[in-house]
Amino acid sequence: MSPHLLVTGGAGFIGSNFVHHVIAHTDARVTVLDKLTYAGSAANLDGLPEDRVRLVEGDIADAALVEELVAPLTEEGDAIVHYAAESHNDNSLSDPSPFLHTNITGTFTLLEAARRHGTRLHHVSTDEVYGDLELDDPERFTEHTPYNPSSPYSATKAGSDLLVRAWVRSFGVRATLSNCSNNYGPRQHVEKFIPRQITNLIDGVRPRLYGAGLNVRDWIHADDHSSAVLTILERGELGRTYLIGADGEKNNLEVVRLILQLMGHDPDDFEHVDDRPGHDLRYAIDPTTLREELGWAPAHRDFEAGLAATIDWYRENEAWWRGQKAATEAKYRAAGQ
Ligand code: NAD
Ligand code: DAU
């Protein structure tokens, strides 16, 4: 039998990238469990073979539904791959409640099912659980950096990581964890930094930079995140945490200027807007363990080329994002951003 993966949040940005990656690179069958919130779309799974990918619309905090989907996962190689989350910091500042529901209660519900059935689980998390670094800090985040989350989003992701670690230690749940840096690529929601600026420019609106734009993010292409998660599923040691990053540190000012330039505008034609409250200054991942122990390496090493391809994708797929754009911008306007 080919392996069977239950991918939560598989209709979102990174989860759908993973499903496409799995279908292209393995013989696994995939069941996607996704609530199809504002951030999820069945269209993200278009073009995938129906005999290998099934979409179940539902909530990861629905214990009866989760039981029904986890019970059949028994074979060696079967696993839950847990991407589902409320994922946007700015939303967590205006209403933290869904973040508690999905990121904490949802993860708890999956862990209990994995415990009952002895199912392998991979938990997808973020570098934000470690808080932020000074701009000149010579150290980057490692598996040993203490947790110090700043926002309701990152606090609930940190809480979910700690639940997974506790279920590993107390109940012997067969889990691995990964904490990845900022992803970019096709199918990212227009609320996020890079797609927001690209689609603003398509609409003739100047890009919006929070504060002075000196905050640093460590960019990785979503395809590389997917290949790293598959590597951990195949070769990772149970109970371990792996940090995923591609040495892609850039400040927001550099990124916005590059987007403007690639789209044929004056690189200084952007607006400074109100900063994000509690805005983390710098994220940076040290991916040495993943590279040296599991032999993983990113394929997308040229950020400018990856960004240019992402811009092309948004230009060519306006129907995919147009429906979300006005409501997203209205929310930002209300927040002075
Ligand atoms: P996203 O917001 O694009 O997608 C989230 C998906 O989860 C959506 O399809 C949504 O419908 C689904 N979902 C939300 N609540 C649900 C629920 N209760 N039950 C079932 N499905 C639900 O997010 P993303 O950017 O693709 O992030 C995916 C995962 O990767 C998250 O766990 C996030 O914390 C993590 N991560 C993201 C980044 C990044 O840069 N975006 C970096 C590191 C880690
Ligand atoms: O580090 C991983 C995290 O990366 C993930 O856990 C999150 O799910 C993901 O959303 C992302 O979080 P960030 O807050 O870093 O991403 P965001 O795209 O919201 O913002 C990136 C940077 O750009 C951040 O410093 C804020 C800034 N920004 C954002 C927006 C939307 C702007 O300057 N202008 C904007 O319009």
Tab-separated table of C-alpha atoms in Angstrom, residues 45-230:
chain	number	residue	atom	x	y	z
A	45	LEU	CA	-5.655	21.818	-4.956
A	46	ASP	CA	-6.741	22.209	-8.594
A	47	GLY	CA	-4.958	19.956	-11.048
A	48	LEU	CA	-4.112	17.244	-8.509
A	49	PRO	CA	-5.201	13.653	-9.279
A	50	GLU	CA	-8.594	12.856	-7.728
A	51	ASP	CA	-7.606	9.257	-7.006
A	52	ARG	CA	-4.747	10.469	-4.773
A	53	VAL	CA	-6.070	13.662	-3.138
A	54	ARG	CA	-9.321	14.036	-1.195
A	55	LEU	CA	-10.474	17.277	0.449
A	56	VAL	CA	-12.540	17.036	3.623
A	57	GLU	CA	-13.972	20.378	4.733
A	58	GLY	CA	-13.948	20.524	8.518
A	59	ASP	CA	-12.392	21.798	11.721
A	60	ILE	CA	-9.309	20.219	13.331
A	61	ALA	CA	-10.960	20.906	16.706
A	62	ASP	CA	-13.903	18.644	15.758
A	63	ALA	CA	-12.883	15.536	17.734
A	64	ALA	CA	-15.401	13.190	16.062
A	65	LEU	CA	-14.292	14.163	12.553
A	66	VAL	CA	-10.610	13.952	13.501
A	67	GLU	CA	-11.192	10.473	14.989
A	68	GLU	CA	-12.849	9.324	11.761
A	69	LEU	CA	-9.894	10.540	9.671
A	70	VAL	CA	-7.037	9.436	11.957
A	71	ALA	CA	-8.335	5.920	12.763
A	72	PRO	CA	-7.519	4.495	9.288
A	73	LEU	CA	-3.888	5.763	9.410
A	74	THR	CA	-2.066	2.649	10.514
A	75	GLU	CA	0.560	1.639	7.984
A	76	GLU	CA	4.258	2.401	8.276
A	77	GLY	CA	4.652	5.706	6.426
A	78	ASP	CA	1.141	6.955	7.240
A	79	ALA	CA	1.140	10.243	9.145
A	80	ILE	CA	-0.675	13.389	10.145
A	81	VAL	CA	1.111	16.461	8.785
A	82	HIS	CA	-0.254	19.404	10.706
A	83	TYR	CA	-0.237	22.765	8.914
A	84	ALA	CA	-3.687	24.118	9.874
A	85	ALA	CA	-3.474	27.360	11.815
A	86	GLU	CA	-4.618	30.900	12.056
A	87	SER	CA	-1.413	32.323	10.653
A	88	HIS	CA	-1.465	36.144	10.453
A	89	ASN	CA	0.027	38.300	13.206
A	90	ASP	CA	-2.031	41.406	12.386
A	91	ASN	CA	-5.293	39.426	12.654
A	92	SER	CA	-4.210	38.045	16.015
A	93	LEU	CA	-3.850	41.615	17.287
A	94	SER	CA	-7.421	42.538	16.350
A	95	ASP	CA	-9.065	39.235	17.446
A	96	PRO	CA	-6.978	36.534	19.159
A	97	SER	CA	-9.897	34.175	19.772
A	98	PRO	CA	-9.721	31.992	16.597
A	99	PHE	CA	-5.978	31.621	17.229
A	100	LEU	CA	-6.680	29.967	20.585
A	101	HIS	CA	-9.323	27.720	19.033
A	102	THR	CA	-7.347	26.460	16.040
A	103	ASN	CA	-3.733	26.657	17.138
A	104	ILE	CA	-4.232	25.370	20.691
A	105	THR	CA	-7.485	23.383	20.858
A	106	GLY	CA	-7.076	22.116	17.301
A	107	THR	CA	-3.543	20.866	17.941
A	108	PHE	CA	-4.684	19.273	21.212
A	109	THR	CA	-7.478	17.455	19.345
A	110	LEU	CA	-5.027	16.036	16.788
A	111	LEU	CA	-2.587	14.990	19.515
A	112	GLU	CA	-5.268	13.087	21.383
A	113	ALA	CA	-6.199	11.212	18.203
A	114	ALA	CA	-2.526	10.448	17.500
A	115	ARG	CA	-2.180	9.178	21.083
A	116	ARG	CA	-5.208	6.863	20.813
A	117	HIS	CA	-4.057	5.364	17.528
A	118	GLY	CA	-0.258	5.506	17.802
A	119	THR	CA	-0.185	7.655	14.666
A	120	ARG	CA	2.957	9.453	13.503
A	121	LEU	CA	2.506	13.244	13.527
A	122	HIS	CA	4.592	16.067	12.130
A	123	HIS	CA	3.822	19.478	13.610
A	124	VAL	CA	4.567	22.509	11.427
A	125	SER	CA	5.540	25.599	13.362
A	126	THR	CA	7.299	28.915	13.036
A	127	ASP	CA	10.515	30.656	14.041
A	128	GLU	CA	8.392	33.319	15.743
A	129	VAL	CA	8.106	31.130	18.845
A	130	TYR	CA	11.655	32.256	19.696
A	131	GLY	CA	10.762	35.968	19.780
A	132	ASP	CA	13.164	38.309	17.995
A	133	LEU	CA	16.881	39.053	17.695
A	134	GLU	CA	18.839	42.301	17.722
A	135	LEU	CA	19.976	43.410	14.253
A	136	ASP	CA	23.625	42.842	15.173
A	137	ASP	CA	23.181	39.616	17.185
A	138	PRO	CA	25.813	37.199	15.810
A	139	GLU	CA	23.709	34.180	16.877
A	140	ARG	CA	20.711	32.934	14.915
A	141	PHE	CA	17.799	30.815	16.275
A	142	THR	CA	18.686	27.169	16.965
A	143	GLU	CA	16.775	24.202	18.406
A	144	HIS	CA	18.076	25.331	21.815
A	145	THR	CA	16.896	28.977	21.738
A	146	PRO	CA	14.442	29.626	24.612
A	147	TYR	CA	10.811	30.284	23.669
A	148	ASN	CA	9.845	33.979	23.912
A	149	PRO	CA	6.830	34.685	21.647
A	150	SER	CA	5.594	38.262	21.178
A	151	SER	CA	2.134	38.221	19.562
A	152	PRO	CA	-1.076	36.262	20.224
A	153	TYR	CA	-0.288	34.338	17.000
A	154	SER	CA	3.230	33.353	18.018
A	155	ALA	CA	2.147	32.670	21.617
A	156	THR	CA	-0.460	30.177	20.400
A	157	LYS	CA	2.058	28.552	18.039
A	158	ALA	CA	4.514	28.297	20.950
A	159	GLY	CA	1.746	26.761	23.073
A	160	SER	CA	0.999	24.222	20.348
A	161	ASP	CA	4.693	23.261	20.111
A	162	LEU	CA	4.838	22.731	23.864
A	163	LEU	CA	1.719	20.546	23.744
A	164	VAL	CA	3.378	18.375	21.075
A	165	ARG	CA	6.570	18.082	23.140
A	166	ALA	CA	4.551	17.151	26.255
A	167	TRP	CA	2.561	14.491	24.343
A	168	VAL	CA	5.861	13.037	23.093
A	169	ARG	CA	7.359	12.871	26.555
A	170	SER	CA	4.311	11.903	28.630
A	171	PHE	CA	2.456	9.640	26.199
A	172	GLY	CA	5.141	8.539	23.753
A	173	VAL	CA	3.362	10.136	20.785
A	174	ARG	CA	5.510	9.593	17.673
A	175	ALA	CA	5.972	13.221	16.658
A	176	THR	CA	8.514	15.530	15.062
A	177	LEU	CA	8.377	19.325	14.941
A	178	SER	CA	9.714	21.944	12.571
A	179	ASN	CA	10.038	25.706	12.949
A	180	CYS	CA	10.420	27.537	9.663
A	181	SER	CA	11.189	31.132	8.712
A	182	ASN	CA	9.102	33.431	6.441
A	183	ASN	CA	7.783	31.725	3.315
A	184	TYR	CA	7.112	33.319	-0.060
A	185	GLY	CA	5.811	31.978	-3.364
A	186	PRO	CA	2.555	31.432	-5.270
A	187	ARG	CA	-0.857	31.160	-3.521
A	188	GLN	CA	0.058	33.240	-0.449
A	189	HIS	CA	-2.873	35.272	0.877
A	190	VAL	CA	-2.876	38.985	-0.055
A	191	GLU	CA	-2.848	39.957	3.638
A	192	LYS	CA	0.839	38.935	3.854
A	193	PHE	CA	3.687	41.361	3.161
A	194	ILE	CA	4.957	40.295	-0.278
A	195	PRO	CA	1.605	39.513	-1.979
A	196	ARG	CA	0.076	42.661	-0.476
A	197	GLN	CA	2.688	44.887	-2.115
A	198	ILE	CA	2.613	43.052	-5.465
A	199	THR	CA	-1.185	43.270	-5.699
A	200	ASN	CA	-1.162	46.894	-4.508
A	201	LEU	CA	1.148	47.751	-7.400
A	202	ILE	CA	-1.034	45.843	-9.878
A	203	ASP	CA	-3.901	48.030	-8.570
A	204	GLY	CA	-1.859	51.234	-8.916
A	205	VAL	CA	-1.503	51.642	-5.128
A	206	ARG	CA	1.820	52.427	-3.444
A	207	PRO	CA	3.315	49.649	-1.267
A	208	ARG	CA	2.904	50.028	2.499
A	209	LEU	CA	5.892	49.674	4.793
A	210	TYR	CA	5.398	49.329	8.545
A	211	GLY	CA	7.527	51.807	10.501
A	212	ALA	CA	11.001	52.445	9.122
A	213	GLY	CA	11.143	49.048	7.371
A	214	LEU	CA	14.286	47.933	9.159
A	215	ASN	CA	12.726	44.719	10.511
A	216	VAL	CA	14.475	41.662	9.122
A	217	ARG	CA	12.804	38.474	7.924
A	218	ASP	CA	14.596	35.295	6.787
A	219	TRP	CA	12.925	34.385	3.470
A	220	ILE	CA	12.550	30.837	2.164
A	221	HIS	CA	10.596	29.679	-0.893
A	222	ALA	CA	7.540	27.590	0.051
A	223	ASP	CA	8.825	24.743	-2.206
A	224	ASP	CA	11.909	24.482	-0.005
A	225	HIS	CA	9.778	24.409	3.144
A	226	SER	CA	7.859	21.486	1.609
A	227	SER	CA	10.983	19.524	0.667
A	228	ALA	CA	12.308	20.048	4.204
A	229	VAL	CA	9.105	18.762	5.831
A	230	LEU	CA	9.110	15.707	3.553
